[in-house]
Amino acid sequence: MKVKDLIANLGFESVHEGEPDREISSVYCCDLLSWVMGRASADSAWITVMGNMNSVAVAVLADISVIVLAENAPIDSAALEKAKQQGVNILKTDKPAFEAGLLINNGL
Amino acid sequence: MSALEMRYEVPGNDFTRAGEASSAIKNKLKQMGIPPGVVRNVAIAVYEGEINMVIHASGGTIDVFVDSDAVSLVLRDTGGGIPDVELAMREGYTTAKEDIRSLGFGAGMGIPNMIKYTDEFKINSEVGKGTVVEMKVYLEK
């Protein structure tokens, strides 16, 4: 499944589409950045409520396909700017992390 | 003498720029045609080190050496040093303050991740003088 399919088929809302054709191969949920760095697989959809600059850096460095902000968690403007510069995909949903993860996983 | 040597300065206490050195290193290695798996391992290990320098040591330097068999990293700071390195290497142990933790750091996984994603890891720390971390990721497993 591609990042753009989350928007078109599963009702996720676009915050920034840096690379909408990027493939998603798994799902990872966590808000602690070092856990994400250490455990999330490359090309995963990462579900979090942590919308800061450092989340964007983690997504870039760990080759994460898309950041999904659960429960409409906010992203600060510096982080959004960084995501635009680096071509990072960011989506949001009103669903809690577990439900969002389940939805994506069922679509894989 | 390495095929390529690069040095990056990490500014301290600046979370808006934390990760810039790691991103630059990642891009450079990618451009050089280093295998993606190796690039990712280096990026993760060096980011953890960079973040530690920002949080605990008011910055430092990162030296990168690319050779035909491995990418080597030397992270050097002149911060307060680590009183108990054994303890700092343990998963879940952290001395990060609440404000840092609220940014998503301080899970106590920094050094464990550096060990997990590198083939060689060495740490030397002296209280009051600083810390030197040396890491190596082999190009072929």
mmCIF file of C-alpha atoms in Angstrom:
data_model
loop_
_atom_site.group_PDB
_atom_site.id
_atom_site.type_symbol
_atom_site.label_atom_id
_atom_site.label_comp_id
_atom_site.label_asym_id
_atom_site.label_seq_id
_atom_site.Cartn_x
_atom_site.Cartn_y
_atom_site.Cartn_z
ATOM 1 C CA MET A 1 0.000 0.000 0.000
ATOM 2 C CA LYS A 2 1.152 3.511 -0.771
ATOM 3 C CA VAL A 3 0.972 6.590 1.427
ATOM 4 C CA LYS A 4 -1.546 8.213 -0.917
ATOM 5 C CA ASP A 5 -3.859 5.191 -0.474
ATOM 6 C CA LEU A 6 -4.226 6.056 3.210
ATOM 7 C CA ILE A 7 -5.765 9.354 2.148
ATOM 8 C CA ALA A 8 -7.788 8.092 -0.818
ATOM 9 C CA ASN A 9 -9.108 4.845 0.684
ATOM 10 C CA LEU A 10 -8.805 4.928 4.452
ATOM 11 C CA GLY A 11 -9.851 8.464 5.350
ATOM 12 C CA PHE A 12 -6.542 9.790 6.664
ATOM 13 C CA GLU A 13 -6.041 13.519 6.261
ATOM 14 C CA SER A 14 -2.999 14.984 4.547
ATOM 15 C CA VAL A 15 -0.748 17.328 6.528
ATOM 16 C CA HIS A 16 2.144 17.185 4.075
ATOM 17 C CA GLU A 17 2.687 14.834 1.182
ATOM 18 C CA GLY A 18 6.407 14.769 0.490
ATOM 19 C CA GLU A 19 6.445 11.483 -1.378
ATOM 20 C CA PRO A 20 2.865 10.188 -1.759
ATOM 21 C CA ASP A 21 3.919 7.185 -3.862
ATOM 22 C CA ARG A 22 6.099 5.795 -1.098
ATOM 23 C CA GLU A 23 5.269 2.183 -0.155
ATOM 24 C CA ILE A 24 4.266 1.163 3.379
ATOM 25 C CA SER A 25 5.333 -2.294 4.505
ATOM 26 C CA SER A 26 4.483 -2.304 8.235
ATOM 27 C CA VAL A 27 3.047 -0.274 11.111
ATOM 28 C CA TYR A 28 4.728 0.912 14.304
ATOM 29 C CA CYS A 29 3.134 2.791 17.225
ATOM 30 C CA CYS A 30 5.193 4.612 19.896
ATOM 31 C CA ASP A 31 5.954 8.121 21.179
ATOM 32 C CA LEU A 32 9.429 7.592 22.592
ATOM 33 C CA LEU A 33 11.878 8.506 19.852
ATOM 34 C CA SER A 34 14.665 6.093 20.725
ATOM 35 C CA TRP A 35 12.225 3.190 20.788
ATOM 36 C CA VAL A 36 11.078 4.205 17.343
ATOM 37 C CA MET A 37 14.665 4.547 16.096
ATOM 38 C CA GLY A 38 15.563 1.173 17.528
ATOM 39 C CA ARG A 39 12.466 -0.853 16.694
ATOM 40 C CA ALA A 40 10.506 0.576 13.780
ATOM 41 C CA SER A 41 11.262 -1.082 10.443
ATOM 42 C CA ALA A 42 12.327 0.843 7.370
ATOM 43 C CA ASP A 43 9.315 1.767 5.200
ATOM 44 C CA SER A 44 6.886 1.621 8.115
ATOM 45 C CA ALA A 45 3.925 3.858 8.912
ATOM 46 C CA TRP A 46 4.727 5.382 12.308
ATOM 47 C CA ILE A 47 1.787 6.365 14.472
ATOM 48 C CA THR A 48 2.473 8.906 17.209
ATOM 49 C CA VAL A 49 1.148 11.973 19.018
ATOM 50 C CA MET A 50 4.626 13.541 18.987
ATOM 51 C CA GLY A 51 4.511 16.274 16.346
ATOM 52 C CA ASN A 52 7.817 18.046 16.796
ATOM 53 C CA MET A 53 11.010 18.629 14.880
ATOM 54 C CA ASN A 54 12.638 15.567 16.328
ATOM 55 C CA SER A 55 9.870 13.281 15.055
ATOM 56 C CA VAL A 56 10.646 14.511 11.550
ATOM 57 C CA ALA A 57 14.369 13.833 12.067
ATOM 58 C CA VAL A 58 13.612 10.305 13.314
ATOM 59 C CA ALA A 59 11.394 9.603 10.292
ATOM 60 C CA VAL A 60 14.149 10.734 7.920
ATOM 61 C CA LEU A 61 16.962 8.853 9.627
ATOM 62 C CA ALA A 62 15.073 5.598 10.204
ATOM 63 C CA ASP A 63 13.634 5.553 6.645
ATOM 64 C CA ILE A 64 10.036 5.707 7.868
ATOM 65 C CA SER A 65 7.497 6.050 5.039
ATOM 66 C CA VAL A 66 4.940 8.235 6.803
ATOM 67 C CA ILE A 67 4.272 9.864 10.174
ATOM 68 C CA VAL A 68 0.627 9.462 11.180
ATOM 69 C CA LEU A 69 -0.526 11.849 13.908
ATOM 70 C CA ALA A 70 -3.143 10.033 15.983
ATOM 71 C CA GLU A 71 -6.099 11.783 17.647
ATOM 72 C CA ASN A 72 -5.387 14.863 15.530
ATOM 73 C CA ALA A 73 -2.257 15.571 17.559
ATOM 74 C CA PRO A 74 -0.802 18.931 16.523
ATOM 75 C CA ILE A 75 2.438 19.432 14.644
ATOM 76 C CA ASP A 76 4.410 22.583 15.350
ATOM 77 C CA SER A 77 5.281 24.951 12.513
ATOM 78 C CA ALA A 78 9.045 24.318 12.672
ATOM 79 C CA ALA A 79 8.433 20.588 12.315
ATOM 80 C CA LEU A 80 6.134 21.118 9.355
ATOM 81 C CA GLU A 81 8.726 23.342 7.717
ATOM 82 C CA LYS A 82 11.361 20.655 8.244
ATOM 83 C CA ALA A 83 9.046 18.006 6.786
ATOM 84 C CA LYS A 84 8.567 20.142 3.674
ATOM 85 C CA GLN A 85 12.320 20.618 3.255
ATOM 86 C CA GLN A 86 13.037 16.932 3.681
ATOM 87 C CA GLY A 87 10.077 15.540 1.755
ATOM 88 C CA VAL A 88 8.580 13.704 4.725
ATOM 89 C CA ASN A 89 5.014 12.405 4.510
ATOM 90 C CA ILE A 90 2.751 13.442 7.404
ATOM 91 C CA LEU A 91 -0.903 12.484 7.792
ATOM 92 C CA LYS A 92 -3.390 12.852 10.623
ATOM 93 C CA THR A 93 -6.496 11.127 11.880
ATOM 94 C CA ASP A 94 -9.003 11.627 14.702
ATOM 95 C CA LYS A 95 -8.634 7.946 15.606
ATOM 96 C CA PRO A 96 -6.532 6.760 18.559
ATOM 97 C CA ALA A 97 -3.165 5.149 17.753
ATOM 98 C CA PHE A 98 -4.390 1.561 18.104
ATOM 99 C CA GLU A 99 -7.382 2.003 15.817
ATOM 100 C CA ALA A 100 -5.331 3.915 13.246
ATOM 101 C CA GLY A 101 -2.694 1.180 13.289
ATOM 102 C CA LEU A 102 -5.282 -1.543 12.902
ATOM 103 C CA LEU A 103 -6.845 0.235 9.964
ATOM 104 C CA ILE A 104 -3.512 0.611 8.156
ATOM 105 C CA ASN A 105 -2.457 -2.936 8.989
ATOM 106 C CA ASN A 106 -5.684 -4.358 7.574
ATOM 107 C CA GLY A 107 -4.996 -2.492 4.355
ATOM 108 C CA LEU A 108 -1.438 -3.851 3.907
ATOM 109 C CA MET B 1 44.212 7.324 5.464
ATOM 110 C CA SER B 2 40.517 6.911 4.739
ATOM 111 C CA ALA B 3 38.929 7.289 1.326
ATOM 112 C CA LEU B 4 36.790 10.058 2.760
ATOM 113 C CA GLU B 5 36.857 11.981 6.010
ATOM 114 C CA MET B 6 34.201 14.439 7.149
ATOM 115 C CA ARG B 7 33.774 16.499 10.289
ATOM 116 C CA TYR B 8 30.500 17.880 11.623
ATOM 117 C CA GLU B 9 29.993 20.313 14.503
ATOM 118 C CA VAL B 10 27.018 19.678 16.773
ATOM 119 C CA PRO B 11 25.705 22.769 18.575
ATOM 120 C CA GLY B 12 24.635 22.152 22.174
ATOM 121 C CA ASN B 13 21.180 22.646 23.673
ATOM 122 C CA ASP B 14 19.636 23.428 20.301
ATOM 123 C CA PHE B 15 16.846 20.944 19.705
ATOM 124 C CA THR B 16 15.736 22.727 16.570
ATOM 125 C CA ARG B 17 19.017 21.717 14.918
ATOM 126 C CA ALA B 18 19.459 18.329 16.563
ATOM 127 C CA GLY B 19 19.691 15.731 13.835
ATOM 128 C CA GLU B 20 21.149 18.040 11.193
ATOM 129 C CA ALA B 21 24.599 16.478 11.349
ATOM 130 C CA SER B 22 23.116 12.966 11.177
ATOM 131 C CA SER B 23 20.936 13.925 8.205
ATOM 132 C CA ALA B 24 23.933 15.434 6.402
ATOM 133 C CA ILE B 25 25.991 12.291 7.063
ATOM 134 C CA LYS B 26 23.151 10.084 5.849
ATOM 135 C CA ASN B 27 22.784 12.070 2.604
ATOM 136 C CA LYS B 28 26.506 12.048 1.970
ATOM 137 C CA LEU B 29 26.779 8.264 2.431
ATOM 138 C CA LYS B 30 23.750 7.709 0.214
ATOM 139 C CA GLN B 31 25.331 9.841 -2.541
ATOM 140 C CA MET B 32 28.499 7.790 -2.257
ATOM 141 C CA GLY B 33 26.542 4.651 -3.061
ATOM 142 C CA ILE B 34 26.956 3.008 0.345
ATOM 143 C CA PRO B 35 24.341 0.182 0.667
ATOM 144 C CA PRO B 36 21.007 1.504 2.091
ATOM 145 C CA GLY B 37 21.035 -0.912 5.059
ATOM 146 C CA VAL B 38 24.471 0.327 6.103
ATOM 147 C CA VAL B 39 23.412 3.953 5.645
ATOM 148 C CA ARG B 40 20.352 3.389 7.863
ATOM 149 C CA ASN B 41 22.402 1.710 10.607
ATOM 150 C CA VAL B 42 24.926 4.554 10.592
ATOM 151 C CA ALA B 43 22.139 7.163 10.588
ATOM 152 C CA ILE B 44 20.402 5.640 13.614
ATOM 153 C CA ALA B 45 23.606 5.187 15.623
ATOM 154 C CA VAL B 46 24.944 8.642 14.849
ATOM 155 C CA TYR B 47 21.597 10.345 15.595
ATOM 156 C CA GLU B 48 21.506 8.764 19.048
ATOM 157 C CA GLY B 49 25.021 10.042 19.648
ATOM 158 C CA GLU B 50 24.202 13.482 18.302
ATOM 159 C CA ILE B 51 21.118 13.750 20.532
ATOM 160 C CA ASN B 52 23.156 12.698 23.560
ATOM 161 C CA MET B 53 25.674 15.442 22.807
ATOM 162 C CA VAL B 54 22.883 18.014 22.549
ATOM 163 C CA ILE B 55 21.090 16.888 25.723
ATOM 164 C CA HIS B 56 23.997 16.078 27.997
ATOM 165 C CA ALA B 57 27.153 17.744 26.725
ATOM 166 C CA SER B 58 26.407 21.118 25.091
ATOM 167 C CA GLY B 59 27.490 19.823 21.716
ATOM 168 C CA GLY B 60 30.622 18.329 20.232
ATOM 169 C CA THR B 61 32.087 17.016 16.996
ATOM 170 C CA ILE B 62 31.387 14.008 14.794
ATOM 171 C CA ASP B 63 34.127 12.623 12.558
ATOM 172 C CA VAL B 64 33.163 10.204 9.816
ATOM 173 C CA PHE B 65 35.668 7.979 8.019
ATOM 174 C CA VAL B 66 34.635 5.978 4.993
ATOM 175 C CA ASP B 67 36.895 3.089 4.027
ATOM 176 C CA SER B 68 36.534 0.160 1.655
ATOM 177 C CA ASP B 69 35.405 -2.133 4.489
ATOM 178 C CA ALA B 70 33.519 0.090 6.952
ATOM 179 C CA VAL B 71 32.097 3.440 7.964
ATOM 180 C CA SER B 72 33.695 4.633 11.207
ATOM 181 C CA LEU B 73 32.373 7.358 13.478
ATOM 182 C CA VAL B 74 34.076 9.240 16.283
ATOM 183 C CA LEU B 75 31.848 11.408 18.470
ATOM 184 C CA ARG B 76 33.700 13.673 20.835
ATOM 185 C CA ASP B 77 32.375 16.104 23.430
ATOM 186 C CA THR B 78 33.788 18.099 26.303
ATOM 187 C CA GLY B 79 30.686 17.757 28.481
ATOM 188 C CA GLY B 80 30.369 16.563 32.044
ATOM 189 C CA GLY B 81 31.185 12.934 31.257
ATOM 190 C CA ILE B 82 29.308 9.814 32.384
ATOM 191 C CA PRO B 83 29.951 8.757 36.005
ATOM 192 C CA ASP B 84 28.788 5.141 35.498
ATOM 193 C CA VAL B 85 29.161 3.977 31.896
ATOM 194 C CA GLU B 86 27.882 0.439 32.663
ATOM 195 C CA LEU B 87 24.649 1.917 33.963
ATOM 196 C CA ALA B 88 24.313 4.318 31.012
ATOM 197 C CA MET B 89 24.583 1.362 28.622
ATOM 198 C CA ARG B 90 21.628 -0.388 30.239
ATOM 199 C CA GLU B 91 18.283 -0.272 28.390
ATOM 200 C CA GLY B 92 15.834 2.068 30.080
ATOM 201 C CA TYR B 93 18.367 3.961 32.187
ATOM 202 C CA THR B 94 18.231 7.715 31.677
ATOM 203 C CA THR B 95 19.245 10.930 33.414
ATOM 204 C CA ALA B 96 17.280 13.148 31.007
ATOM 205 C CA LYS B 97 15.145 15.781 32.725
ATOM 206 C CA GLU B 98 11.373 16.082 32.402
ATOM 207 C CA ASP B 99 11.463 18.842 29.747
ATOM 208 C CA ILE B 100 13.659 16.661 27.540
ATOM 209 C CA ARG B 101 11.444 13.634 28.150
ATOM 210 C CA SER B 102 8.370 15.594 27.083
ATOM 211 C CA LEU B 103 9.987 15.940 23.628
ATOM 212 C CA GLY B 104 10.053 12.151 23.330
ATOM 213 C CA PHE B 105 13.658 11.643 24.419
ATOM 214 C CA GLY B 106 15.002 10.031 27.551
ATOM 215 C CA ALA B 107 13.749 6.497 26.953
ATOM 216 C CA GLY B 108 17.107 5.157 28.010
ATOM 217 C CA MET B 109 17.649 3.531 24.623
ATOM 218 C CA GLY B 110 20.308 5.822 23.168
ATOM 219 C CA ILE B 111 23.459 3.846 23.892
ATOM 220 C CA PRO B 112 21.662 0.460 23.497
ATOM 221 C CA ASN B 113 20.599 1.570 19.991
ATOM 222 C CA MET B 114 24.167 2.611 19.160
ATOM 223 C CA ILE B 115 25.359 -0.857 20.180
ATOM 224 C CA LYS B 116 22.515 -2.598 18.326
ATOM 225 C CA TYR B 117 23.085 -0.820 15.014
ATOM 226 C CA THR B 118 26.890 -0.939 14.860
ATOM 227 C CA ASP B 119 29.419 -3.752 14.533
ATOM 228 C CA GLU B 120 31.970 -2.171 16.862
ATOM 229 C CA PHE B 121 31.236 0.171 19.760
ATOM 230 C CA LYS B 122 33.624 1.747 22.237
ATOM 231 C CA ILE B 123 32.924 4.419 24.819
ATOM 232 C CA ASN B 124 35.379 6.335 26.947
ATOM 233 C CA SER B 125 34.105 8.858 29.409
ATOM 234 C CA GLU B 126 35.799 10.897 32.067
ATOM 235 C CA VAL B 127 33.805 12.928 34.562
ATOM 236 C CA GLY B 128 34.535 16.630 34.110
ATOM 237 C CA LYS B 129 36.366 16.065 30.816
ATOM 238 C CA GLY B 130 33.930 14.576 28.337
ATOM 239 C CA THR B 131 33.030 11.506 26.346
ATOM 240 C CA VAL B 132 34.388 9.834 23.212
ATOM 241 C CA VAL B 133 32.269 7.275 21.373
ATOM 242 C CA GLU B 134 33.830 5.242 18.569
ATOM 243 C CA MET B 135 31.603 3.156 16.307
ATOM 244 C CA LYS B 136 32.072 1.115 13.180
ATOM 245 C CA VAL B 137 29.542 -0.311 10.712
ATOM 246 C CA TYR B 138 30.928 -2.898 8.290
ATOM 247 C CA LEU B 139 30.056 -2.548 4.632
ATOM 248 C CA GLU B 140 29.704 -6.293 4.200
ATOM 249 C CA LYS B 141 28.165 -8.540 6.823
#
